[in-house]
Amino acid sequence: EHSPLFFKINAIAKRVGIAGTVAAAISFIGSCIIGFAVEGNKATAIVDYLVVAITVLAVAVPEGLPLAVTLALAFSSMKMTKEQNLVKHLDACETMGCATTICTDKTGTLTANKM
């Protein structure tokens, strides 16, 4: 079972991927139109246009997004530990950070992980 944050990150990644693909297609088509119709380049220039389009697509992918999310969850785990709330899994920080009431047994632990 995935957390809500996981679904949001996947949705953002899909949007960025679609936007990058559209930008790469526009770059390739625009380069072909300008290169062939306006400047009169040879057909071998299409390789250069394709390389530029692939570069645009590769740059559009956010490589640091998973690392940034992991670091944010680690910092929130440390903050929750300072508040006497031990979190074993980083995904729990997302859920427990928004909690206003925590139901525990007589020892003060969540044994079944369910309420």
mmCIF file of N, CA and C in Angstrom:
data_model
loop_
_atom_site.group_PDB
_atom_site.id
_atom_site.type_symbol
_atom_site.label_atom_id
_atom_site.label_comp_id
_atom_site.label_asym_id
_atom_site.label_seq_id
_atom_site.Cartn_x
_atom_site.Cartn_y
_atom_site.Cartn_z
ATOM 1 N N GLU A 1 0.849 -1.177 0.000
ATOM 2 C CA GLU A 1 0.000 0.000 0.000
ATOM 3 C C GLU A 1 0.896 1.243 0.000
ATOM 4 N N HIS A 2 0.594 2.149 -0.893
ATOM 5 C CA HIS A 2 1.401 3.359 -1.032
ATOM 6 C C HIS A 2 0.752 4.510 -0.266
ATOM 7 N N SER A 3 1.592 5.437 0.146
ATOM 8 C CA SER A 3 1.119 6.596 0.892
ATOM 9 C C SER A 3 0.556 7.644 -0.069
ATOM 10 N N PRO A 4 -0.239 8.576 0.459
ATOM 11 C CA PRO A 4 -0.752 9.656 -0.399
ATOM 12 C C PRO A 4 0.360 10.501 -1.020
ATOM 13 N N LEU A 5 1.458 10.658 -0.305
ATOM 14 C CA LEU A 5 2.589 11.410 -0.843
ATOM 15 C C LEU A 5 3.167 10.719 -2.075
ATOM 16 N N PHE A 6 3.217 9.385 -2.040
ATOM 17 C CA PHE A 6 3.710 8.619 -3.177
ATOM 18 C C PHE A 6 2.846 8.871 -4.412
ATOM 19 N N PHE A 7 1.531 8.892 -4.227
ATOM 20 C CA PHE A 7 0.631 9.143 -5.359
ATOM 21 C C PHE A 7 0.795 10.566 -5.893
ATOM 22 N N LYS A 8 1.001 11.528 -4.999
ATOM 23 C CA LYS A 8 1.198 12.912 -5.444
ATOM 24 C C LYS A 8 2.503 13.060 -6.212
ATOM 25 N N ILE A 9 3.558 12.407 -5.742
ATOM 26 C CA ILE A 9 4.842 12.481 -6.441
ATOM 27 C C ILE A 9 4.731 11.833 -7.815
ATOM 28 N N ASN A 10 4.026 10.702 -7.898
ATOM 29 C CA ASN A 10 3.825 10.062 -9.204
ATOM 30 C C ASN A 10 3.043 10.955 -10.148
ATOM 31 N N ALA A 11 2.022 11.645 -9.630
ATOM 32 C CA ALA A 11 1.231 12.546 -10.473
ATOM 33 C C ALA A 11 2.086 13.697 -10.988
ATOM 34 N N ILE A 12 2.921 14.255 -10.126
ATOM 35 C CA ILE A 12 3.808 15.349 -10.543
ATOM 36 C C ILE A 12 4.816 14.851 -11.578
ATOM 37 N N ALA A 13 5.358 13.656 -11.359
ATOM 38 C CA ALA A 13 6.335 13.098 -12.303
ATOM 39 C C ALA A 13 5.699 12.868 -13.669
ATOM 40 N N LYS A 14 4.449 12.415 -13.681
ATOM 41 C CA LYS A 14 3.763 12.208 -14.958
ATOM 42 C C LYS A 14 3.538 13.533 -15.670
ATOM 43 N N ARG A 15 3.135 14.553 -14.925
ATOM 44 C CA ARG A 15 2.915 15.865 -15.540
ATOM 45 C C ARG A 15 4.210 16.436 -16.104
ATOM 46 N N VAL A 16 5.283 16.299 -15.342
ATOM 47 C CA VAL A 16 6.573 16.804 -15.815
ATOM 48 C C VAL A 16 7.033 16.013 -17.034
ATOM 49 N N GLY A 17 6.811 14.711 -17.025
ATOM 50 C CA GLY A 17 7.173 13.886 -18.172
ATOM 51 C C GLY A 17 6.400 14.272 -19.423
ATOM 52 N N ILE A 18 5.108 14.515 -19.269
ATOM 53 C CA ILE A 18 4.289 14.942 -20.408
ATOM 54 C C ILE A 18 4.739 16.307 -20.903
ATOM 55 N N ALA A 19 4.991 17.233 -19.985
ATOM 56 C CA ALA A 19 5.447 18.569 -20.376
ATOM 57 C C ALA A 19 6.803 18.490 -21.073
ATOM 58 N N GLY A 20 7.696 17.641 -20.589
ATOM 59 C CA GLY A 20 8.997 17.480 -21.225
ATOM 60 C C GLY A 20 8.883 16.878 -22.616
ATOM 61 N N THR A 21 7.982 15.914 -22.764
ATOM 62 C CA THR A 21 7.773 15.314 -24.078
ATOM 63 C C THR A 21 7.215 16.328 -25.068
ATOM 64 N N VAL A 22 6.263 17.132 -24.614
ATOM 65 C CA VAL A 22 5.689 18.169 -25.477
ATOM 66 C C VAL A 22 6.754 19.194 -25.855
ATOM 67 N N ALA A 23 7.569 19.597 -24.881
ATOM 68 C CA ALA A 23 8.626 20.571 -25.166
ATOM 69 C C ALA A 23 9.646 19.998 -26.145
ATOM 70 N N ALA A 24 9.983 18.711 -26.002
ATOM 71 C CA ALA A 24 10.937 18.082 -26.915
ATOM 72 C C ALA A 24 10.357 17.996 -28.325
ATOM 73 N N ALA A 25 9.069 17.663 -28.429
ATOM 74 C CA ALA A 25 8.430 17.585 -29.742
ATOM 75 C C ALA A 25 8.382 18.957 -30.408
ATOM 76 N N ILE A 26 8.028 19.977 -29.627
ATOM 77 C CA ILE A 26 7.991 21.338 -30.174
ATOM 78 C C ILE A 26 9.384 21.774 -30.606
ATOM 79 N N SER A 27 10.390 21.431 -29.811
ATOM 80 C CA SER A 27 11.765 21.778 -30.156
ATOM 81 C C SER A 27 12.194 21.099 -31.459
ATOM 82 N N PHE A 28 11.872 19.828 -31.599
ATOM 83 C CA PHE A 28 12.258 19.086 -32.802
ATOM 84 C C PHE A 28 11.539 19.629 -34.041
ATOM 85 N N ILE A 29 10.231 19.822 -33.921
ATOM 86 C CA ILE A 29 9.454 20.319 -35.062
ATOM 87 C C ILE A 29 9.887 21.742 -35.434
ATOM 88 N N GLY A 30 10.074 22.584 -34.418
ATOM 89 C CA GLY A 30 10.517 23.951 -34.684
ATOM 90 C C GLY A 30 11.892 24.000 -35.327
ATOM 91 N N SER A 31 12.805 23.167 -34.847
ATOM 92 C CA SER A 31 14.151 23.122 -35.436
ATOM 93 C C SER A 31 14.111 22.645 -36.882
ATOM 94 N N CYS A 32 13.264 21.649 -37.163
ATOM 95 C CA CYS A 32 13.139 21.153 -38.537
ATOM 96 C C CYS A 32 12.570 22.229 -39.458
ATOM 97 N N ILE A 33 11.547 22.923 -38.991
ATOM 98 C CA ILE A 33 10.939 23.969 -39.821
ATOM 99 C C ILE A 33 11.940 25.087 -40.097
ATOM 100 N N ILE A 34 12.600 25.558 -39.043
ATOM 101 C CA ILE A 34 13.562 26.647 -39.216
ATOM 102 C C ILE A 34 14.768 26.176 -40.032
ATOM 103 N N GLY A 35 15.257 24.981 -39.752
ATOM 104 C CA GLY A 35 16.456 24.491 -40.432
ATOM 105 C C GLY A 35 16.241 24.187 -41.899
ATOM 106 N N PHE A 36 15.143 23.511 -42.208
ATOM 107 C CA PHE A 36 14.928 23.096 -43.598
ATOM 108 C C PHE A 36 14.251 24.173 -44.439
ATOM 109 N N ALA A 37 13.206 24.797 -43.901
ATOM 110 C CA ALA A 37 12.438 25.754 -44.697
ATOM 111 C C ALA A 37 13.105 27.124 -44.756
ATOM 112 N N VAL A 38 13.624 27.603 -43.644
ATOM 113 C CA VAL A 38 14.159 28.965 -43.603
ATOM 114 C C VAL A 38 15.635 29.006 -44.005
ATOM 115 N N GLU A 39 16.445 28.175 -43.359
ATOM 116 C CA GLU A 39 17.886 28.230 -43.597
ATOM 117 C C GLU A 39 18.345 27.319 -44.731
ATOM 118 N N GLY A 40 17.520 26.353 -45.122
ATOM 119 C CA GLY A 40 17.868 25.451 -46.217
ATOM 120 C C GLY A 40 18.974 24.471 -45.887
ATOM 121 N N ASN A 41 18.997 23.948 -44.662
ATOM 122 C CA ASN A 41 20.025 22.974 -44.269
ATOM 123 C C ASN A 41 19.814 21.641 -44.980
ATOM 124 N N LYS A 42 20.854 20.815 -44.979
ATOM 125 C CA LYS A 42 20.773 19.487 -45.591
ATOM 126 C C LYS A 42 20.015 18.536 -44.675
ATOM 127 N N ALA A 43 19.653 17.384 -45.196
ATOM 128 C CA ALA A 43 18.885 16.389 -44.439
ATOM 129 C C ALA A 43 19.693 15.787 -43.293
ATOM 130 N N THR A 44 21.010 15.881 -43.356
ATOM 131 C CA THR A 44 21.833 15.322 -42.271
ATOM 132 C C THR A 44 21.724 16.142 -40.990
ATOM 133 N N ALA A 45 21.188 17.348 -41.077
ATOM 134 C CA ALA A 45 21.033 18.191 -39.889
ATOM 135 C C ALA A 45 19.932 17.684 -38.981
ATOM 136 N N ILE A 46 19.124 16.745 -39.463
ATOM 137 C CA ILE A 46 18.032 16.215 -38.642
ATOM 138 C C ILE A 46 18.576 15.492 -37.404
ATOM 139 N N VAL A 47 19.781 14.945 -37.511
ATOM 140 C CA VAL A 47 20.396 14.279 -36.357
ATOM 141 C C VAL A 47 20.668 15.305 -35.256
ATOM 142 N N ASP A 48 21.149 16.467 -35.629
ATOM 143 C CA ASP A 48 21.395 17.520 -34.641
ATOM 144 C C ASP A 48 20.090 17.966 -33.978
ATOM 145 N N TYR A 49 19.040 18.076 -34.767
ATOM 146 C CA TYR A 49 17.739 18.478 -34.219
ATOM 147 C C TYR A 49 17.209 17.419 -33.259
ATOM 148 N N LEU A 50 17.426 16.155 -33.600
ATOM 149 C CA LEU A 50 16.985 15.064 -32.737
ATOM 150 C C LEU A 50 17.771 15.047 -31.430
ATOM 151 N N VAL A 51 19.059 15.320 -31.498
ATOM 152 C CA VAL A 51 19.888 15.363 -30.284
ATOM 153 C C VAL A 51 19.418 16.491 -29.363
ATOM 154 N N VAL A 52 19.083 17.633 -29.930
ATOM 155 C CA VAL A 52 18.580 18.751 -29.119
ATOM 156 C C VAL A 52 17.258 18.374 -28.461
ATOM 157 N N ALA A 53 16.368 17.713 -29.201
ATOM 158 C CA ALA A 53 15.075 17.316 -28.648
ATOM 159 C C ALA A 53 15.253 16.300 -27.518
ATOM 160 N N ILE A 54 16.162 15.355 -27.678
ATOM 161 C CA ILE A 54 16.414 14.362 -26.623
ATOM 162 C C ILE A 54 17.027 15.032 -25.397
ATOM 163 N N THR A 55 17.879 16.009 -25.613
ATOM 164 C CA THR A 55 18.466 16.754 -24.496
ATOM 165 C C THR A 55 17.403 17.510 -23.717
ATOM 166 N N VAL A 56 16.474 18.132 -24.424
ATOM 167 C CA VAL A 56 15.368 18.834 -23.753
ATOM 168 C C VAL A 56 14.551 17.858 -22.928
ATOM 169 N N LEU A 57 14.290 16.682 -23.470
ATOM 170 C CA LEU A 57 13.525 15.665 -22.742
ATOM 171 C C LEU A 57 14.279 15.176 -21.509
ATOM 172 N N ALA A 58 15.586 14.976 -21.629
ATOM 173 C CA ALA A 58 16.379 14.492 -20.491
ATOM 174 C C ALA A 58 16.491 15.532 -19.389
ATOM 175 N N VAL A 59 16.564 16.797 -19.753
ATOM 176 C CA VAL A 59 16.693 17.863 -18.760
ATOM 177 C C VAL A 59 15.380 18.059 -17.998
ATOM 178 N N ALA A 60 14.265 17.730 -18.624
ATOM 179 C CA ALA A 60 12.963 17.963 -18.002
ATOM 180 C C ALA A 60 12.680 17.006 -16.844
ATOM 181 N N VAL A 61 13.385 15.888 -16.762
ATOM 182 C CA VAL A 61 13.132 14.906 -15.709
ATOM 183 C C VAL A 61 13.779 15.378 -14.412
ATOM 184 N N PRO A 62 12.978 15.535 -13.335
ATOM 185 C CA PRO A 62 13.547 15.996 -12.063
ATOM 186 C C PRO A 62 14.237 14.857 -11.316
ATOM 187 N N GLU A 63 15.557 14.814 -11.371
ATOM 188 C CA GLU A 63 16.296 13.731 -10.724
ATOM 189 C C GLU A 63 16.365 13.895 -9.209
ATOM 190 N N GLY A 64 16.327 15.112 -8.723
ATOM 191 C CA GLY A 64 16.484 15.350 -7.298
ATOM 192 C C GLY A 64 15.196 15.279 -6.504
ATOM 193 N N LEU A 65 14.059 15.053 -7.161
ATOM 194 C CA LEU A 65 12.780 15.037 -6.453
ATOM 195 C C LEU A 65 12.693 13.926 -5.411
ATOM 196 N N PRO A 66 13.021 12.671 -5.721
ATOM 197 C CA PRO A 66 12.951 11.631 -4.682
ATOM 198 C C PRO A 66 13.890 11.909 -3.509
ATOM 199 N N LEU A 67 15.079 12.435 -3.798
ATOM 200 C CA LEU A 67 16.023 12.750 -2.728
ATOM 201 C C LEU A 67 15.473 13.862 -1.838
ATOM 202 N N ALA A 68 14.886 14.871 -2.435
ATOM 203 C CA ALA A 68 14.328 15.973 -1.657
ATOM 204 C C ALA A 68 13.187 15.493 -0.761
ATOM 205 N N VAL A 69 12.350 14.614 -1.270
ATOM 206 C CA VAL A 69 11.239 14.080 -0.465
ATOM 207 C C VAL A 69 11.772 13.229 0.679
ATOM 208 N N THR A 70 12.774 12.411 0.401
ATOM 209 C CA THR A 70 13.364 11.577 1.455
ATOM 210 C C THR A 70 13.996 12.436 2.541
ATOM 211 N N LEU A 71 14.703 13.484 2.146
ATOM 212 C CA LEU A 71 15.309 14.378 3.134
ATOM 213 C C LEU A 71 14.247 15.091 3.969
ATOM 214 N N ALA A 72 13.171 15.523 3.338
ATOM 215 C CA ALA A 72 12.094 16.188 4.077
ATOM 216 C C ALA A 72 11.461 15.237 5.087
ATOM 217 N N LEU A 73 11.252 13.984 4.696
ATOM 218 C CA LEU A 73 10.685 13.004 5.627
ATOM 219 C C LEU A 73 11.666 12.684 6.756
ATOM 220 N N ALA A 74 12.960 12.646 6.458
ATOM 221 C CA ALA A 74 13.952 12.380 7.505
ATOM 222 C C ALA A 74 13.991 13.522 8.517
ATOM 223 N N PHE A 75 13.931 14.769 8.039
ATOM 224 C CA PHE A 75 13.914 15.903 8.958
ATOM 225 C C PHE A 75 12.651 15.914 9.805
ATOM 226 N N SER A 76 11.510 15.544 9.189
ATOM 227 C CA SER A 76 10.278 15.505 9.982
ATOM 228 C C SER A 76 10.321 14.373 10.995
ATOM 229 N N SER A 77 10.990 13.268 10.669
ATOM 230 C CA SER A 77 11.162 12.177 11.630
ATOM 231 C C SER A 77 12.004 12.635 12.815
ATOM 232 N N MET A 78 13.068 13.382 12.542
ATOM 233 C CA MET A 78 13.906 13.900 13.632
ATOM 234 C C MET A 78 13.115 14.875 14.508
ATOM 235 N N LYS A 79 12.311 15.708 13.894
ATOM 236 C CA LYS A 79 11.512 16.669 14.646
ATOM 237 C C LYS A 79 10.483 15.955 15.522
ATOM 238 N N MET A 80 9.883 14.900 14.979
ATOM 239 C CA MET A 80 8.904 14.149 15.759
ATOM 240 C C MET A 80 9.575 13.390 16.906
ATOM 241 N N THR A 81 10.811 12.939 16.705
ATOM 242 C CA THR A 81 11.545 12.265 17.777
ATOM 243 C C THR A 81 11.830 13.233 18.921
ATOM 244 N N LYS A 82 12.128 14.484 18.612
ATOM 245 C CA LYS A 82 12.350 15.492 19.650
ATOM 246 C C LYS A 82 11.079 15.756 20.451
ATOM 247 N N GLU A 83 9.928 15.512 19.830
ATOM 248 C CA GLU A 83 8.648 15.706 20.516
ATOM 249 C C GLU A 83 8.152 14.417 21.165
ATOM 250 N N GLN A 84 9.078 13.461 21.409
ATOM 251 C CA GLN A 84 8.781 12.192 22.069
ATOM 252 C C GLN A 84 7.832 11.323 21.257
ATOM 253 N N ASN A 85 7.920 11.361 19.945
ATOM 254 C CA ASN A 85 7.102 10.543 19.065
ATOM 255 C C ASN A 85 8.042 9.754 18.159
ATOM 256 N N LEU A 86 8.331 8.520 18.537
ATOM 257 C CA LEU A 86 9.278 7.694 17.797
ATOM 258 C C LEU A 86 8.625 7.165 16.523
ATOM 259 N N VAL A 87 9.273 7.408 15.408
ATOM 260 C CA VAL A 87 8.764 6.956 14.112
ATOM 261 C C VAL A 87 9.790 6.008 13.503
ATOM 262 N N LYS A 88 9.362 4.769 13.224
ATOM 263 C CA LYS A 88 10.283 3.782 12.675
ATOM 264 C C LYS A 88 10.368 3.858 11.148
ATOM 265 N N HIS A 89 9.284 4.203 10.496
ATOM 266 C CA HIS A 89 9.249 4.265 9.032
ATOM 267 C C HIS A 89 9.025 5.707 8.595
ATOM 268 N N LEU A 90 9.757 6.129 7.574
ATOM 269 C CA LEU A 90 9.650 7.511 7.114
ATOM 270 C C LEU A 90 8.258 7.828 6.562
ATOM 271 N N ASP A 91 7.587 6.846 5.973
ATOM 272 C CA ASP A 91 6.247 7.093 5.447
ATOM 273 C C ASP A 91 5.262 7.466 6.551
ATOM 274 N N ALA A 92 5.534 7.020 7.778
ATOM 275 C CA ALA A 92 4.629 7.324 8.884
ATOM 276 C C ALA A 92 4.675 8.797 9.263
ATOM 277 N N CYS A 93 5.766 9.486 8.953
ATOM 278 C CA CYS A 93 5.872 10.915 9.269
ATOM 279 C C CYS A 93 4.815 11.713 8.532
ATOM 280 N N GLU A 94 4.526 11.296 7.333
ATOM 281 C CA GLU A 94 3.515 11.983 6.539
ATOM 282 C C GLU A 94 2.152 11.889 7.211
ATOM 283 N N THR A 95 1.817 10.711 7.714
ATOM 284 C CA THR A 95 0.523 10.510 8.355
ATOM 285 C C THR A 95 0.497 11.081 9.760
ATOM 286 N N MET A 96 1.533 10.811 10.530
ATOM 287 C CA MET A 96 1.547 11.235 11.927
ATOM 288 C C MET A 96 1.757 12.735 12.072
ATOM 289 N N GLY A 97 2.343 13.367 11.083
ATOM 290 C CA GLY A 97 2.551 14.811 11.144
ATOM 291 C C GLY A 97 1.254 15.588 11.127
ATOM 292 N N CYS A 98 0.203 15.007 10.566
ATOM 293 C CA CYS A 98 -1.095 15.681 10.485
ATOM 294 C C CYS A 98 -2.057 15.215 11.568
ATOM 295 N N ALA A 99 -1.646 14.278 12.390
ATOM 296 C CA ALA A 99 -2.548 13.723 13.405
ATOM 297 C C ALA A 99 -2.757 14.720 14.549
ATOM 298 N N THR A 100 -3.988 14.820 15.003
ATOM 299 C CA THR A 100 -4.300 15.656 16.162
ATOM 300 C C THR A 100 -4.574 14.805 17.390
ATOM 301 N N THR A 101 -5.000 13.553 17.187
ATOM 302 C CA THR A 101 -5.274 12.647 18.298
ATOM 303 C C THR A 101 -4.652 11.296 17.981
ATOM 304 N N ILE A 102 -3.917 10.742 18.955
ATOM 305 C CA ILE A 102 -3.296 9.435 18.782
ATOM 306 C C ILE A 102 -3.862 8.510 19.851
ATOM 307 N N CYS A 103 -4.455 7.402 19.437
ATOM 308 C CA CYS A 103 -5.010 6.419 20.365
ATOM 309 C C CYS A 103 -3.981 5.317 20.582
ATOM 310 N N THR A 104 -3.645 5.056 21.833
ATOM 311 C CA THR A 104 -2.643 4.043 22.147
ATOM 312 C C THR A 104 -3.207 3.084 23.181
ATOM 313 N N ASP A 105 -2.503 1.973 23.421
ATOM 314 C CA ASP A 105 -2.893 1.063 24.489
ATOM 315 C C ASP A 105 -2.298 1.542 25.806
ATOM 316 N N LYS A 106 -2.402 0.739 26.859
ATOM 317 C CA LYS A 106 -1.963 1.202 28.180
ATOM 318 C C LYS A 106 -0.452 1.399 28.279
ATOM 319 N N THR A 107 0.323 0.794 27.366
ATOM 320 C CA THR A 107 1.773 1.007 27.395
ATOM 321 C C THR A 107 2.195 2.220 26.611
ATOM 322 N N GLY A 108 1.274 2.810 25.843
ATOM 323 C CA GLY A 108 1.595 4.004 25.087
ATOM 324 C C GLY A 108 2.112 3.739 23.690
ATOM 325 N N THR A 109 1.905 2.519 23.191
ATOM 326 C CA THR A 109 2.375 2.203 21.841
ATOM 327 C C THR A 109 1.200 1.839 20.940
ATOM 328 N N LEU A 110 1.420 2.011 19.661
ATOM 329 C CA LEU A 110 0.451 1.558 18.659
ATOM 330 C C LEU A 110 0.895 0.165 18.224
ATOM 331 N N THR A 111 0.281 -0.857 18.779
ATOM 332 C CA THR A 111 0.762 -2.209 18.533
ATOM 333 C C THR A 111 0.289 -2.775 17.194
ATOM 334 N N ALA A 112 -0.950 -2.563 16.838
ATOM 335 C CA ALA A 112 -1.488 -3.142 15.599
ATOM 336 C C ALA A 112 -1.325 -2.176 14.428
ATOM 337 N N ASN A 113 -0.891 -0.959 14.672
ATOM 338 C CA ASN A 113 -0.728 0.035 13.632
ATOM 339 C C ASN A 113 -2.054 0.433 13.005
ATOM 340 N N LYS A 114 -3.147 0.192 13.684
ATOM 341 C CA LYS A 114 -4.488 0.541 13.197
ATOM 342 C C LYS A 114 -5.262 1.159 14.334
ATOM 343 N N MET A 115 -6.223 1.993 13.966
ATOM 344 C CA MET A 115 -7.051 2.617 14.995
ATOM 345 C C MET A 115 -8.447 2.040 14.946
#
